């Protein structure tokens, strides 16, 4: 028996558990652009500017991490919309940015134990700081790492980094309940596609995991899904109509964007030739999974694909970049073409083409 517990990705996008009237507050600068505050959707100031520019959130749903200077001392903490302050000196910082609320939860790091936990939107501890690291919440689930050792490098050069070695990944829910022990994930799963069944799901694009309760969780492997879609929905019978249907509102040629239908109509024969190369047995190409680059895809059409901190929601909307290699590697004739797709609520959409050979008009 198979239990369809969660609907697919494309029916869930845009759903808000907070209700339609709970609109986020928006950040704004003070007059000399040194401090940040927040206003509601009616432009009423809810928090006067007092936070430093270190803050990541541009929108405030329920809980954010902030920093400010008090009596010439720099302090940091989490604050809720009700004004509750929690997690002093416990900000979760990665790549010079503070964690962003996701699905009503936000990560924190205990400075004494160097372990991670998670607050809910009210500022209560939902997951205690017992883990080396946690992913953000994805469809009510979290991947947690435990028993790992920290490896640091770059102290001598001043470019200090660290990573975790060893340990075990487990899948937990937001109540800290273990769902899957020893959860080996490669970052290619769509967690919104979860199916729960008594037996492994036979689909060739799904990956199965046995739970502690004896059931099976299966998730779509987005790389396998994309490969199957590319070969059957686009390349099997490649036409201008199919390409237009599989294209986003705008296409980017390197750094320049324009309306996709005009671009494709003007350059179709060249683009068609590049796509049809993928059908050749000797074609050398790889598919790389990533997130949207906010410095390239910055128009209003892409706004929904970023979170409140301006980060790409790659766990929902991954980017698939097809890199086609030409030549023999070390020779002067070697070059690469890039054909890029974005996974959206309407399926995969062609968003960018970057060709080193051939002229784009």
mmCIF file of C-alpha atoms in Angstrom:
data_model
loop_
_atom_site.group_PDB
_atom_site.id
_atom_site.type_symbol
_atom_site.label_atom_id
_atom_site.label_comp_id
_atom_site.label_asym_id
_atom_site.label_seq_id
_atom_site.Cartn_x
_atom_site.Cartn_y
_atom_site.Cartn_z
ATOM 1 C CA UNK A 1 0.000 0.000 0.000
ATOM 2 C CA UNK A 2 1.223 3.511 -0.822
ATOM 3 C CA UNK A 3 0.257 6.539 1.232
ATOM 4 C CA UNK A 4 0.277 9.918 -0.519
ATOM 5 C CA UNK A 5 1.018 12.041 2.510
ATOM 6 C CA UNK A 6 2.307 15.169 0.797
ATOM 7 C CA UNK A 7 1.217 16.670 -2.506
ATOM 8 C CA UNK A 8 3.844 17.212 -5.175
ATOM 9 C CA UNK A 9 6.061 20.259 -5.377
ATOM 10 C CA UNK A 10 4.050 22.074 -7.991
ATOM 11 C CA UNK A 11 0.819 22.115 -5.930
ATOM 12 C CA UNK A 12 2.508 23.370 -2.769
ATOM 13 C CA UNK A 13 4.349 26.421 -4.013
ATOM 14 C CA UNK A 14 2.805 29.594 -2.652
ATOM 15 C CA UNK A 15 0.981 27.908 0.246
ATOM 16 C CA UNK A 16 1.368 29.809 3.523
ATOM 17 C CA UNK A 17 0.631 28.235 6.889
ATOM 18 C CA UNK A 18 0.532 31.709 8.406
ATOM 19 C CA UNK A 19 -2.616 32.806 6.602
ATOM 20 C CA UNK A 20 -2.956 35.408 3.917
ATOM 21 C CA UNK A 21 -3.199 38.390 6.309
ATOM 22 C CA UNK A 22 0.134 37.871 7.996
ATOM 23 C CA UNK A 23 2.277 39.848 5.551
ATOM 24 C CA UNK A 24 6.014 40.166 6.158
ATOM 25 C CA UNK A 25 7.558 43.359 7.454
ATOM 26 C CA UNK A 26 10.043 45.004 5.101
ATOM 27 C CA UNK A 27 13.495 46.280 6.040
ATOM 28 C CA UNK A 28 14.488 49.920 5.556
ATOM 29 C CA UNK A 29 17.562 52.053 6.234
ATOM 30 C CA UNK A 30 17.854 55.126 8.417
ATOM 31 C CA UNK A 31 18.768 58.447 6.797
ATOM 32 C CA UNK A 32 22.510 57.822 6.582
ATOM 33 C CA UNK A 33 22.114 54.120 5.635
ATOM 34 C CA UNK A 34 23.922 52.847 8.721
ATOM 35 C CA UNK A 35 21.096 51.118 10.612
ATOM 36 C CA UNK A 36 18.158 48.915 9.585
ATOM 37 C CA UNK A 37 14.583 48.843 10.876
ATOM 38 C CA UNK A 38 11.308 47.258 9.720
ATOM 39 C CA UNK A 39 7.977 48.550 8.395
ATOM 40 C CA UNK A 40 4.742 46.691 7.778
ATOM 41 C CA UNK A 41 3.028 46.489 4.391
ATOM 42 C CA UNK A 42 1.205 49.764 5.107
ATOM 43 C CA UNK A 43 4.506 51.576 5.683
ATOM 44 C CA UNK A 44 4.015 51.788 9.469
ATOM 45 C CA UNK A 45 7.310 51.548 11.340
ATOM 46 C CA UNK A 46 7.280 48.451 13.550
ATOM 47 C CA UNK A 47 10.953 48.573 14.633
ATOM 48 C CA UNK A 48 12.925 51.806 14.439
ATOM 49 C CA UNK A 49 16.326 51.429 12.708
ATOM 50 C CA UNK A 50 18.761 49.989 15.236
ATOM 51 C CA UNK A 51 20.211 46.880 13.636
ATOM 52 C CA UNK A 52 23.555 46.836 11.888
ATOM 53 C CA UNK A 53 24.025 45.947 8.228
ATOM 54 C CA UNK A 54 25.143 42.463 9.249
ATOM 55 C CA UNK A 55 21.474 41.428 9.198
ATOM 56 C CA UNK A 56 20.529 39.077 6.337
ATOM 57 C CA UNK A 57 16.736 39.287 6.268
ATOM 58 C CA UNK A 58 15.162 41.808 3.904
ATOM 59 C CA UNK A 59 11.713 40.582 4.930
ATOM 60 C CA UNK A 60 10.565 39.641 8.431
ATOM 61 C CA UNK A 61 8.001 36.824 8.642
ATOM 62 C CA UNK A 62 8.169 35.696 12.269
ATOM 63 C CA UNK A 63 11.740 35.410 13.568
ATOM 64 C CA UNK A 64 15.093 36.816 12.399
ATOM 65 C CA UNK A 65 18.705 37.007 13.565
ATOM 66 C CA UNK A 66 19.988 40.536 14.209
ATOM 67 C CA UNK A 67 22.926 42.468 15.639
ATOM 68 C CA UNK A 68 23.204 45.933 17.150
ATOM 69 C CA UNK A 69 25.540 48.118 19.195
ATOM 70 C CA UNK A 70 24.516 48.794 22.800
ATOM 71 C CA UNK A 71 26.766 50.896 25.084
ATOM 72 C CA UNK A 72 29.548 50.574 22.508
ATOM 73 C CA UNK A 73 29.286 46.768 22.622
ATOM 74 C CA UNK A 74 28.234 44.616 19.683
ATOM 75 C CA UNK A 75 25.469 42.144 20.592
ATOM 76 C CA UNK A 76 23.491 39.650 18.529
ATOM 77 C CA UNK A 77 20.333 37.662 19.090
ATOM 78 C CA UNK A 78 17.082 36.427 17.530
ATOM 79 C CA UNK A 79 13.914 38.491 17.747
ATOM 80 C CA UNK A 80 10.296 37.570 17.001
ATOM 81 C CA UNK A 81 7.550 39.859 15.718
ATOM 82 C CA UNK A 82 6.137 40.004 19.245
ATOM 83 C CA UNK A 83 9.464 41.477 20.393
ATOM 84 C CA UNK A 84 10.685 38.374 22.208
ATOM 85 C CA UNK A 85 14.485 38.095 22.294
ATOM 86 C CA UNK A 86 16.104 34.650 22.398
ATOM 87 C CA UNK A 87 19.412 33.015 21.498
ATOM 88 C CA UNK A 88 21.791 35.769 22.575
ATOM 89 C CA UNK A 89 25.255 35.243 21.054
ATOM 90 C CA UNK A 90 23.950 32.153 19.242
ATOM 91 C CA UNK A 91 23.520 33.299 15.653
ATOM 92 C CA UNK A 92 23.888 30.628 12.992
ATOM 93 C CA UNK A 93 26.345 32.213 10.558
ATOM 94 C CA UNK A 94 27.417 30.708 7.253
ATOM 95 C CA UNK A 95 29.362 32.426 4.477
ATOM 96 C CA UNK A 96 29.140 35.757 6.335
ATOM 97 C CA UNK A 97 25.350 35.589 6.494
ATOM 98 C CA UNK A 98 22.870 34.893 9.299
ATOM 99 C CA UNK A 99 20.437 32.010 8.862
ATOM 100 C CA UNK A 100 17.051 32.827 7.323
ATOM 101 C CA UNK A 101 13.707 31.607 8.622
ATOM 102 C CA UNK A 102 12.320 28.705 6.612
ATOM 103 C CA UNK A 103 8.846 27.243 7.155
ATOM 104 C CA UNK A 104 8.666 29.037 10.514
ATOM 105 C CA UNK A 105 12.001 27.740 11.864
ATOM 106 C CA UNK A 106 15.504 29.179 12.140
ATOM 107 C CA UNK A 107 18.814 27.586 13.132
ATOM 108 C CA UNK A 108 21.031 28.672 16.032
ATOM 109 C CA UNK A 109 24.456 27.584 17.281
ATOM 110 C CA UNK A 110 25.323 27.127 20.958
ATOM 111 C CA UNK A 111 28.626 28.973 21.363
ATOM 112 C CA UNK A 112 29.650 26.849 24.376
ATOM 113 C CA UNK A 113 29.106 23.430 22.832
ATOM 114 C CA UNK A 114 29.531 24.367 19.142
ATOM 115 C CA UNK A 115 26.337 22.441 18.400
ATOM 116 C CA UNK A 116 23.304 23.473 16.341
ATOM 117 C CA UNK A 117 19.628 23.576 17.208
ATOM 118 C CA UNK A 118 16.499 25.278 15.888
ATOM 119 C CA UNK A 119 13.965 27.835 17.141
ATOM 120 C CA UNK A 120 10.352 27.897 15.996
ATOM 121 C CA UNK A 121 8.596 31.101 14.959
ATOM 122 C CA UNK A 122 7.661 31.893 18.589
ATOM 123 C CA UNK A 123 11.278 31.694 19.741
ATOM 124 C CA UNK A 124 10.865 28.342 21.510
ATOM 125 C CA UNK A 125 13.499 25.652 21.018
ATOM 126 C CA UNK A 126 11.994 23.126 18.625
ATOM 127 C CA UNK A 127 15.190 21.110 18.103
ATOM 128 C CA UNK A 128 17.799 21.203 20.906
ATOM 129 C CA UNK A 129 21.416 22.049 20.071
ATOM 130 C CA UNK A 130 22.625 18.451 19.986
ATOM 131 C CA UNK A 131 23.916 18.283 16.411
ATOM 132 C CA UNK A 132 27.089 19.206 14.542
ATOM 133 C CA UNK A 133 24.967 20.772 11.819
ATOM 134 C CA UNK A 134 21.404 20.983 10.564
ATOM 135 C CA UNK A 135 19.952 21.783 7.182
ATOM 136 C CA UNK A 136 17.126 24.296 6.970
ATOM 137 C CA UNK A 137 13.618 22.841 7.306
ATOM 138 C CA UNK A 138 12.412 21.357 4.024
ATOM 139 C CA UNK A 139 8.798 20.189 3.936
ATOM 140 C CA UNK A 140 8.846 19.711 7.702
ATOM 141 C CA UNK A 141 12.052 17.653 7.640
ATOM 142 C CA UNK A 142 15.660 18.356 8.624
ATOM 143 C CA UNK A 143 18.898 16.514 7.842
ATOM 144 C CA UNK A 144 21.017 16.423 10.993
ATOM 145 C CA UNK A 145 24.702 15.523 11.317
ATOM 146 C CA UNK A 146 25.962 13.970 14.553
ATOM 147 C CA UNK A 147 29.231 12.468 15.738
ATOM 148 C CA UNK A 148 31.402 14.379 13.230
ATOM 149 C CA UNK A 149 34.722 16.132 13.816
ATOM 150 C CA UNK A 150 35.537 19.658 12.705
ATOM 151 C CA UNK A 151 38.432 20.159 10.313
ATOM 152 C CA UNK A 152 39.810 23.699 9.973
ATOM 153 C CA UNK A 153 42.174 25.184 7.432
ATOM 154 C CA UNK A 154 43.376 28.550 6.184
ATOM 155 C CA UNK A 155 44.221 30.087 9.596
ATOM 156 C CA UNK A 156 47.741 30.966 8.474
ATOM 157 C CA UNK A 157 46.520 32.961 5.477
ATOM 158 C CA UNK A 158 43.697 34.587 7.395
ATOM 159 C CA UNK A 159 41.124 32.900 5.142
ATOM 160 C CA UNK A 160 39.715 30.599 7.797
ATOM 161 C CA UNK A 161 37.333 27.788 6.803
ATOM 162 C CA UNK A 162 36.134 24.536 8.307
ATOM 163 C CA UNK A 163 34.231 21.409 7.351
ATOM 164 C CA UNK A 164 32.890 18.335 9.097
ATOM 165 C CA UNK A 165 34.459 14.892 8.737
ATOM 166 C CA UNK A 166 32.836 11.574 9.535
ATOM 167 C CA UNK A 167 29.725 11.299 11.633
ATOM 168 C CA UNK A 168 26.279 10.148 10.598
ATOM 169 C CA UNK A 169 23.383 11.913 8.907
ATOM 170 C CA UNK A 170 19.850 11.280 10.140
ATOM 171 C CA UNK A 171 16.500 12.606 8.946
ATOM 172 C CA UNK A 172 14.383 14.191 11.681
ATOM 173 C CA UNK A 173 11.194 16.219 11.838
ATOM 174 C CA UNK A 174 10.655 19.565 13.545
ATOM 175 C CA UNK A 175 9.718 17.775 16.771
ATOM 176 C CA UNK A 176 13.217 16.229 16.812
ATOM 177 C CA UNK A 177 11.764 12.803 16.076
ATOM 178 C CA UNK A 178 14.083 10.516 14.113
ATOM 179 C CA UNK A 179 12.465 9.460 10.847
ATOM 180 C CA UNK A 180 15.375 7.757 9.083
ATOM 181 C CA UNK A 181 18.572 6.613 10.770
ATOM 182 C CA UNK A 182 21.802 6.766 8.750
ATOM 183 C CA UNK A 183 20.267 8.959 6.027
ATOM 184 C CA UNK A 184 22.626 9.180 3.062
ATOM 185 C CA UNK A 185 21.568 12.137 0.919
ATOM 186 C CA UNK A 186 23.482 13.572 -2.033
ATOM 187 C CA UNK A 187 21.568 16.855 -2.210
ATOM 188 C CA UNK A 188 19.566 15.819 -5.280
ATOM 189 C CA UNK A 189 16.254 14.973 -3.610
ATOM 190 C CA UNK A 190 12.944 16.827 -3.838
ATOM 191 C CA UNK A 191 11.621 16.553 -0.283
ATOM 192 C CA UNK A 192 8.231 17.902 -1.338
ATOM 193 C CA UNK A 193 7.714 14.758 -3.434
ATOM 194 C CA UNK A 194 7.636 12.484 -0.367
ATOM 195 C CA UNK A 195 5.639 9.276 -0.659
ATOM 196 C CA UNK A 196 5.263 6.808 2.238
ATOM 197 C CA UNK A 197 4.653 3.150 1.413
ATOM 198 C CA UNK A 198 4.952 -0.390 2.777
ATOM 199 C CA UNK A 199 7.332 -1.412 -0.016
ATOM 200 C CA UNK A 200 10.057 0.481 -1.939
ATOM 201 C CA UNK A 201 8.645 2.652 -4.712
ATOM 202 C CA UNK A 202 9.583 1.146 -8.109
ATOM 203 C CA UNK A 203 9.880 4.458 -9.987
ATOM 204 C CA UNK A 204 13.317 4.795 -11.662
ATOM 205 C CA UNK A 205 13.511 8.483 -10.709
ATOM 206 C CA UNK A 206 12.844 7.918 -6.998
ATOM 207 C CA UNK A 207 15.193 7.054 -4.139
ATOM 208 C CA UNK A 208 13.907 4.903 -1.271
ATOM 209 C CA UNK A 209 14.791 4.957 2.431
ATOM 210 C CA UNK A 210 13.543 2.588 5.137
ATOM 211 C CA UNK A 211 12.253 4.323 8.265
ATOM 212 C CA UNK A 212 12.632 3.190 11.859
ATOM 213 C CA UNK A 213 8.933 2.322 11.778
ATOM 214 C CA UNK A 214 9.442 -0.116 8.885
ATOM 215 C CA UNK A 215 7.810 2.064 6.229
ATOM 216 C CA UNK A 216 9.574 3.418 3.136
ATOM 217 C CA UNK A 217 10.070 7.084 2.341
ATOM 218 C CA UNK A 218 10.737 7.815 -1.312
ATOM 219 C CA UNK A 219 11.755 11.107 -2.920
ATOM 220 C CA UNK A 220 12.238 12.202 -6.514
ATOM 221 C CA UNK A 221 15.885 12.428 -7.551
ATOM 222 C CA UNK A 222 15.780 15.721 -9.452
ATOM 223 C CA UNK A 223 18.819 14.880 -11.564
ATOM 224 C CA UNK A 224 17.195 11.664 -12.784
ATOM 225 C CA UNK A 225 13.928 13.537 -13.257
ATOM 226 C CA UNK A 226 15.649 16.205 -15.345
ATOM 227 C CA UNK A 227 17.505 13.670 -17.487
ATOM 228 C CA UNK A 228 14.258 11.821 -18.240
ATOM 229 C CA UNK A 229 12.400 15.076 -18.982
ATOM 230 C CA UNK A 230 15.163 16.394 -21.241
ATOM 231 C CA UNK A 231 15.283 13.245 -23.361
ATOM 232 C CA UNK A 232 11.544 12.676 -23.674
ATOM 233 C CA UNK A 233 9.843 16.076 -23.430
ATOM 234 C CA UNK A 234 12.370 18.168 -25.346
ATOM 235 C CA UNK A 235 14.995 16.279 -27.337
ATOM 236 C CA UNK A 236 12.898 13.378 -28.661
ATOM 237 C CA UNK A 237 11.028 15.619 -31.082
ATOM 238 C CA UNK A 238 12.726 19.010 -30.873
ATOM 239 C CA UNK A 239 10.636 21.843 -32.320
ATOM 240 C CA UNK A 240 10.416 25.572 -31.838
ATOM 241 C CA UNK A 241 7.008 25.134 -30.211
ATOM 242 C CA UNK A 242 8.401 22.670 -27.671
ATOM 243 C CA UNK A 243 11.311 24.936 -26.875
ATOM 244 C CA UNK A 244 9.054 27.951 -26.434
ATOM 245 C CA UNK A 245 6.767 25.956 -24.126
ATOM 246 C CA UNK A 246 9.799 24.894 -22.095
ATOM 247 C CA UNK A 247 11.212 28.426 -21.839
ATOM 248 C CA UNK A 248 10.899 30.953 -19.021
ATOM 249 C CA UNK A 249 9.449 34.437 -19.607
ATOM 250 C CA UNK A 250 12.929 35.778 -20.234
ATOM 251 C CA UNK A 251 16.181 34.287 -21.478
ATOM 252 C CA UNK A 252 19.660 35.389 -20.525
ATOM 253 C CA UNK A 253 22.548 35.418 -22.975
ATOM 254 C CA UNK A 254 25.469 35.676 -20.606
ATOM 255 C CA UNK A 255 24.450 38.757 -18.558
ATOM 256 C CA UNK A 256 21.814 40.262 -20.871
ATOM 257 C CA UNK A 257 18.160 39.232 -20.559
ATOM 258 C CA UNK A 258 15.274 39.681 -22.961
ATOM 259 C CA UNK A 259 11.837 38.286 -23.717
ATOM 260 C CA UNK A 260 12.295 34.589 -24.513
ATOM 261 C CA UNK A 261 10.065 34.252 -27.582
ATOM 262 C CA UNK A 262 11.808 37.128 -29.383
ATOM 263 C CA UNK A 263 15.221 35.708 -28.530
ATOM 264 C CA UNK A 264 14.327 32.173 -29.655
ATOM 265 C CA UNK A 265 12.641 33.294 -32.871
ATOM 266 C CA UNK A 266 15.766 35.235 -33.785
ATOM 267 C CA UNK A 267 18.261 32.512 -32.905
ATOM 268 C CA UNK A 268 16.309 29.281 -33.220
ATOM 269 C CA UNK A 269 18.445 27.473 -35.798
ATOM 270 C CA UNK A 270 21.631 28.015 -33.797
ATOM 271 C CA UNK A 271 19.992 27.025 -30.495
ATOM 272 C CA UNK A 272 18.406 23.979 -32.142
ATOM 273 C CA UNK A 273 21.786 22.811 -33.407
ATOM 274 C CA UNK A 274 23.246 23.102 -29.912
ATOM 275 C CA UNK A 275 20.426 21.110 -28.332
ATOM 276 C CA UNK A 276 20.483 18.382 -30.971
ATOM 277 C CA UNK A 277 24.175 17.813 -30.262
ATOM 278 C CA UNK A 278 23.018 16.225 -26.994
ATOM 279 C CA UNK A 279 21.460 13.353 -29.005
ATOM 280 C CA UNK A 280 24.792 12.363 -30.519
ATOM 281 C CA UNK A 281 26.479 9.317 -28.913
ATOM 282 C CA UNK A 282 29.869 11.056 -28.853
ATOM 283 C CA UNK A 283 28.594 14.301 -27.323
ATOM 284 C CA UNK A 284 30.541 15.200 -24.179
ATOM 285 C CA UNK A 285 28.270 16.935 -21.726
ATOM 286 C CA UNK A 286 27.643 17.061 -18.004
ATOM 287 C CA UNK A 287 24.733 18.349 -15.931
ATOM 288 C CA UNK A 288 25.559 20.400 -12.849
ATOM 289 C CA UNK A 289 22.975 21.188 -10.172
ATOM 290 C CA UNK A 290 23.065 24.588 -8.490
ATOM 291 C CA UNK A 291 20.888 27.523 -7.405
ATOM 292 C CA UNK A 292 19.958 30.757 -9.184
ATOM 293 C CA UNK A 293 22.624 33.438 -9.296
ATOM 294 C CA UNK A 294 20.949 36.571 -7.833
ATOM 295 C CA UNK A 295 23.459 38.827 -9.589
ATOM 296 C CA UNK A 296 22.352 37.546 -13.009
ATOM 297 C CA UNK A 297 18.709 36.561 -12.536
ATOM 298 C CA UNK A 298 17.610 39.705 -10.727
ATOM 299 C CA UNK A 299 14.394 40.785 -12.446
ATOM 300 C CA UNK A 300 10.976 40.689 -10.775
ATOM 301 C CA UNK A 301 10.197 37.513 -12.736
ATOM 302 C CA UNK A 302 12.627 35.610 -10.512
ATOM 303 C CA UNK A 303 11.662 37.127 -7.162
ATOM 304 C CA UNK A 304 9.675 34.110 -5.941
ATOM 305 C CA UNK A 305 12.692 31.840 -6.387
ATOM 306 C CA UNK A 306 14.597 33.602 -3.557
ATOM 307 C CA UNK A 307 13.941 33.603 0.191
ATOM 308 C CA UNK A 308 13.640 36.579 2.555
ATOM 309 C CA UNK A 309 17.431 36.882 2.693
ATOM 310 C CA UNK A 310 17.894 36.933 -1.077
ATOM 311 C CA UNK A 311 19.204 33.352 -1.201
ATOM 312 C CA UNK A 312 18.181 31.037 -4.021
ATOM 313 C CA UNK A 313 15.642 28.428 -2.901
ATOM 314 C CA UNK A 314 17.650 25.700 -4.567
ATOM 315 C CA UNK A 315 16.067 23.018 -2.355
ATOM 316 C CA UNK A 316 12.785 23.778 -4.172
ATOM 317 C CA UNK A 317 13.953 25.392 -7.421
ATOM 318 C CA UNK A 318 17.262 23.816 -8.454
ATOM 319 C CA UNK A 319 19.096 25.007 -11.532
ATOM 320 C CA UNK A 320 20.293 22.403 -14.024
ATOM 321 C CA UNK A 321 23.218 23.611 -16.119
ATOM 322 C CA UNK A 322 24.119 21.499 -19.150
ATOM 323 C CA UNK A 323 27.784 22.039 -19.989
ATOM 324 C CA UNK A 324 28.741 20.764 -23.449
ATOM 325 C CA UNK A 325 32.483 20.361 -24.071
ATOM 326 C CA UNK A 326 34.025 20.634 -27.533
ATOM 327 C CA UNK A 327 37.582 19.854 -28.606
ATOM 328 C CA UNK A 328 40.166 17.700 -26.838
ATOM 329 C CA UNK A 329 40.759 19.525 -23.580
ATOM 330 C CA UNK A 330 44.271 20.900 -23.824
ATOM 331 C CA UNK A 331 44.105 22.083 -27.406
ATOM 332 C CA UNK A 332 43.270 25.590 -28.550
ATOM 333 C CA UNK A 333 39.999 24.456 -30.086
ATOM 334 C CA UNK A 334 38.537 23.472 -26.710
ATOM 335 C CA UNK A 335 35.439 25.411 -25.628
ATOM 336 C CA UNK A 336 32.203 24.878 -23.714
ATOM 337 C CA UNK A 337 28.568 25.825 -24.234
ATOM 338 C CA UNK A 338 26.052 26.251 -21.405
ATOM 339 C CA UNK A 339 22.318 25.547 -21.611
ATOM 340 C CA UNK A 340 20.591 26.267 -18.300
ATOM 341 C CA UNK A 341 17.202 25.249 -16.918
ATOM 342 C CA UNK A 342 15.312 26.152 -13.751
ATOM 343 C CA UNK A 343 12.910 23.778 -12.024
ATOM 344 C CA UNK A 344 9.680 25.711 -11.435
ATOM 345 C CA UNK A 345 6.115 25.003 -10.342
ATOM 346 C CA UNK A 346 5.371 24.671 -14.092
ATOM 347 C CA UNK A 347 8.176 22.200 -14.772
ATOM 348 C CA UNK A 348 11.688 22.794 -16.094
ATOM 349 C CA UNK A 349 12.176 26.097 -17.889
ATOM 350 C CA UNK A 350 15.000 27.219 -20.185
ATOM 351 C CA UNK A 351 16.480 30.391 -18.630
ATOM 352 C CA UNK A 352 19.962 30.917 -20.068
ATOM 353 C CA UNK A 353 22.187 30.158 -23.030
ATOM 354 C CA UNK A 354 25.894 30.933 -23.167
ATOM 355 C CA UNK A 355 27.643 29.859 -26.375
ATOM 356 C CA UNK A 356 31.349 30.309 -26.984
ATOM 357 C CA UNK A 357 31.037 29.369 -30.648
ATOM 358 C CA UNK A 358 28.373 30.781 -32.901
ATOM 359 C CA UNK A 359 26.789 34.187 -32.925
ATOM 360 C CA UNK A 360 23.769 35.128 -30.845
ATOM 361 C CA UNK A 361 21.891 37.916 -32.609
#
